[in-house]
XYZ file of N, CA and C in Angstrom:
291
model
N 0.812 -1.185 0.000
C 0.000 0.000 0.000
C 0.859 1.254 0.000
N 1.958 1.226 0.712
C 2.856 2.380 0.757
C 3.452 2.654 -0.626
N 3.736 1.593 -1.376
C 4.273 1.770 -2.734
C 3.256 2.465 -3.622
N 2.003 2.064 -3.511
C 0.944 2.694 -4.296
C 0.811 4.172 -3.941
N 0.823 4.494 -2.664
C 0.751 5.891 -2.238
C 1.914 6.700 -2.805
N 3.108 6.131 -2.749
C 4.297 6.818 -3.251
C 4.203 7.048 -4.756
N 3.766 6.023 -5.502
C 3.659 6.156 -6.953
C 2.620 7.195 -7.362
N 1.499 7.231 -6.655
C 0.438 8.185 -6.989
C 0.871 9.607 -6.692
N 1.623 9.815 -5.645
C 2.017 11.168 -5.265
C 3.280 11.649 -5.968
N 4.129 10.745 -6.446
C 5.388 11.145 -7.062
C 5.352 11.123 -8.585
N 4.704 10.143 -9.157
C 4.710 9.997 -10.614
C 3.812 11.051 -11.253
N 4.234 11.614 -12.387
C 3.334 12.555 -13.060
C 2.137 11.812 -13.636
N 0.964 12.170 -13.169
C -0.238 11.479 -13.609
C -0.587 11.899 -15.035
N -0.556 13.207 -15.298
C -0.838 13.722 -16.639
C 0.466 14.177 -17.282
N 0.594 13.900 -18.563
C 1.772 14.359 -19.290
C 1.406 15.599 -20.102
N 2.394 16.342 -20.507
C 2.185 17.444 -21.439
C 2.217 16.869 -22.849
N 1.296 17.311 -23.690
C 1.264 16.807 -25.064
C 2.486 17.323 -25.805
N 3.185 16.418 -26.450
C 4.335 16.774 -27.287
C 3.816 16.944 -28.710
N 3.487 18.181 -29.071
C 2.897 18.450 -30.382
C 3.874 18.195 -31.522
N 5.154 18.403 -31.279
C 6.148 18.136 -32.318
C 6.205 16.637 -32.619
N 6.130 15.827 -31.586
C 6.109 14.378 -31.766
C 4.832 13.954 -32.486
N 3.698 14.555 -32.125
C 2.426 14.232 -32.775
C 2.434 14.628 -34.240
N 3.111 15.711 -34.581
C 3.172 16.170 -35.971
C 3.958 15.206 -36.850
N 4.789 14.375 -36.244
C 5.591 13.421 -37.014
C 4.839 12.143 -37.361
N 3.644 11.966 -36.794
C 2.841 10.775 -37.091
C 2.242 10.944 -38.480
N 2.377 9.928 -39.314
C 1.838 9.980 -40.672
C 0.311 10.016 -40.639
N -0.307 10.904 -41.436
C -1.772 10.954 -41.448
C -2.411 9.796 -42.206
N -1.621 8.963 -42.836
C -2.154 7.871 -43.642
C -1.753 6.522 -43.048
N -2.727 5.652 -42.870
C -2.464 4.302 -42.369
C -1.869 3.474 -43.497
N -1.112 2.463 -43.271
C -0.662 1.989 -41.964
C 0.527 2.809 -41.458
N 0.566 3.008 -40.143
C 1.654 3.747 -39.537
C 2.828 2.807 -39.299
N 3.999 3.388 -39.350
C 5.178 2.605 -38.984
C 5.184 2.374 -37.477
N 4.683 3.374 -36.755
C 4.652 3.310 -35.302
C 3.542 4.219 -34.805
N 2.981 3.888 -33.663
C 1.976 4.746 -33.030
C 2.611 5.795 -32.127
N 3.913 5.794 -32.025
C 4.638 6.702 -31.142
C 4.276 8.157 -31.459
N 3.719 8.850 -30.476
C 3.330 10.246 -30.641
C 1.874 10.453 -31.012
N 1.178 9.397 -31.387
C -0.214 9.495 -31.816
C -1.095 9.991 -30.670
N -2.031 10.893 -30.963
C -3.003 11.369 -29.981
C -4.290 10.571 -30.142
N -4.831 10.098 -29.027
C -6.033 9.273 -29.018
C -7.037 9.915 -28.065
N -8.286 10.030 -28.507
C -9.339 10.581 -27.654
C -10.338 9.477 -27.318
N -10.625 9.323 -26.037
C -11.620 8.358 -25.573
C -12.770 9.135 -24.950
N -13.991 8.852 -25.401
C -15.187 9.529 -24.906
C -16.132 8.495 -24.324
N -16.692 8.808 -23.163
C -17.709 7.952 -22.555
C -18.910 8.836 -22.267
N -20.022 8.539 -22.896
C -21.217 9.369 -22.735
C -22.334 8.562 -22.094
N -23.022 9.200 -21.211
C -24.199 8.635 -20.566
C -25.374 9.571 -20.819
N -26.498 9.265 -20.234
C -27.692 10.072 -20.466
C -27.541 11.506 -19.958
N -26.781 11.698 -18.901
C -26.710 13.013 -18.258
C -25.427 13.789 -18.546
N -24.478 13.200 -19.271
C -23.242 13.909 -19.550
C -22.216 13.027 -20.218
N -21.035 13.593 -20.405
C -19.948 12.871 -21.061
C -18.634 13.185 -20.357
N -17.698 12.261 -20.468
C -16.343 12.489 -19.980
C -15.379 12.031 -21.051
N -14.185 12.562 -21.012
C -13.216 12.230 -22.046
C -11.802 12.305 -21.502
N -10.924 11.600 -22.204
C -9.499 11.623 -21.915
C -8.773 11.691 -23.256
N -7.764 12.540 -23.333
C -6.893 12.584 -24.504
C -5.578 11.945 -24.079
N -5.189 10.896 -24.791
C -3.953 10.172 -24.522
C -2.934 10.490 -25.605
N -1.660 10.372 -25.261
C -0.610 10.367 -26.270
C 0.156 9.062 -26.091
N 0.395 8.388 -27.199
C 1.117 7.115 -27.139
C 2.610 7.411 -27.120
N 3.241 6.988 -26.041
C 4.680 7.158 -25.849
C 5.266 5.775 -25.619
N 6.133 5.350 -26.515
C 6.791 4.044 -26.437
C 5.764 2.938 -26.171
N 4.742 2.877 -26.996
C 3.688 1.851 -26.973
C 2.801 1.885 -25.735
N 2.850 2.940 -24.947
C 1.979 3.087 -23.777
C 1.114 4.329 -23.920
N -0.183 4.205 -23.620
C -1.074 5.364 -23.651
C -0.905 6.142 -22.352
N -0.483 7.390 -22.486
C -0.294 8.261 -21.327
C -1.374 9.337 -21.346
N -2.146 9.492 -20.261
C -3.191 10.524 -20.250
C -2.582 11.917 -20.212
N -3.128 12.812 -21.040
C -2.624 14.182 -21.114
C -3.671 15.193 -20.666
N -4.916 15.003 -21.059
C -5.994 15.943 -20.740
C -7.257 15.131 -20.455
N -8.037 15.583 -19.495
C -9.325 14.945 -19.257
C -10.354 16.020 -18.959
N -11.603 15.664 -19.108
C -12.670 16.622 -18.821
C -14.015 15.942 -18.819
N -15.016 16.719 -18.481
C -16.382 16.192 -18.471
C -17.355 17.345 -18.650
N -18.566 16.998 -19.002
C -19.626 17.996 -19.133
C -20.952 17.329 -18.792
N -21.902 18.134 -18.395
C -23.248 17.632 -18.163
C -24.139 18.117 -19.290
N -25.148 17.351 -19.584
C -26.090 17.707 -20.641
C -27.267 18.472 -20.051
N -27.789 19.394 -20.831
C -29.008 20.068 -20.398
C -30.201 19.142 -20.673
N -31.403 19.607 -20.386
C -32.591 18.755 -20.511
C -32.787 18.251 -21.938
N -32.567 19.125 -22.915
C -32.748 18.721 -24.312
C -31.665 17.725 -24.750
N -30.415 18.004 -24.381
C -29.307 17.123 -24.774
C -29.441 15.742 -24.129
N -30.024 15.667 -22.951
C -30.166 14.373 -22.270
C -31.187 13.470 -22.960
N -31.940 14.003 -23.918
C -32.911 13.199 -24.673
C -32.286 12.557 -25.919
N -31.017 12.891 -26.222
C -30.357 12.332 -27.409
C -30.242 10.810 -27.302
N -30.212 10.149 -28.459
C -29.967 8.702 -28.484
C -28.513 8.448 -28.069
N -28.182 7.208 -27.738
C -26.833 6.885 -27.276
C -25.757 7.244 -28.309
N -25.920 6.876 -29.593
C -24.894 7.263 -30.564
C -24.732 8.787 -30.670
N -25.850 9.509 -30.609
C -25.768 10.960 -30.687
C -25.103 11.531 -29.438
N -25.338 10.924 -28.270
C -24.659 11.351 -27.045
C -23.154 11.187 -27.183
N -22.719 10.073 -27.754
C -21.285 9.837 -27.946
C -20.690 10.884 -28.887
N -21.371 11.137 -30.001
C -20.876 12.133 -30.953
C -20.901 13.533 -30.353
N -21.925 13.828 -29.582
C -21.997 15.138 -28.943
C -20.873 15.275 -27.911
N -20.563 14.183 -27.225
C -19.433 14.191 -26.296
C -18.133 14.493 -27.019
N -17.933 13.880 -28.188
C -16.734 14.157 -28.984
C -16.709 15.615 -29.436
N -17.865 16.133 -29.840
C -17.954 17.541 -30.220
C -17.531 18.443 -29.070
N -18.008 18.116 -27.857
C -17.655 18.937 -26.695
C -16.167 18.862 -26.388
N -15.549 17.685 -26.596
C -14.099 17.558 -26.421
C -13.388 18.541 -27.344
N -13.724 18.467 -28.619
C -13.051 19.315 -29.601
C -13.313 20.786 -29.336
N -14.522 21.106 -28.929
C -14.868 22.499 -28.628
C -14.111 22.990 -27.392
N -14.073 22.181 -26.356
C -13.400 22.583 -25.119
C -11.891 22.672 -25.274
N -11.315 21.834 -26.133
C -9.858 21.838 -26.304
C -9.390 22.869 -27.326
N -10.300 23.439 -28.075
C -9.929 24.455 -29.073
C -9.625 25.747 -28.325
N -8.396 26.195 -28.420
C -8.011 27.406 -27.681
C -8.011 28.581 -28.613
């Protein structure tokens, strides 16, 4: 248990996105390597969505950004596929600076 406490408090939980590394990933499949690739995972429910943006570093997915949002009354009536897509839309909207 002490090891777990130490790892959680010492290890960087979130990494900074290396945009230069991501720019080196080929936009066309098949890739030679996933190294640097950015991956977005969205989980949507009836009342909201959450997401994590990962960057693949040496074959491991490292979390870089996470967030969540709640749906208003109208948005909570969306079908499940539409909730997932709306969650992805909110990710892109929230991350656009």
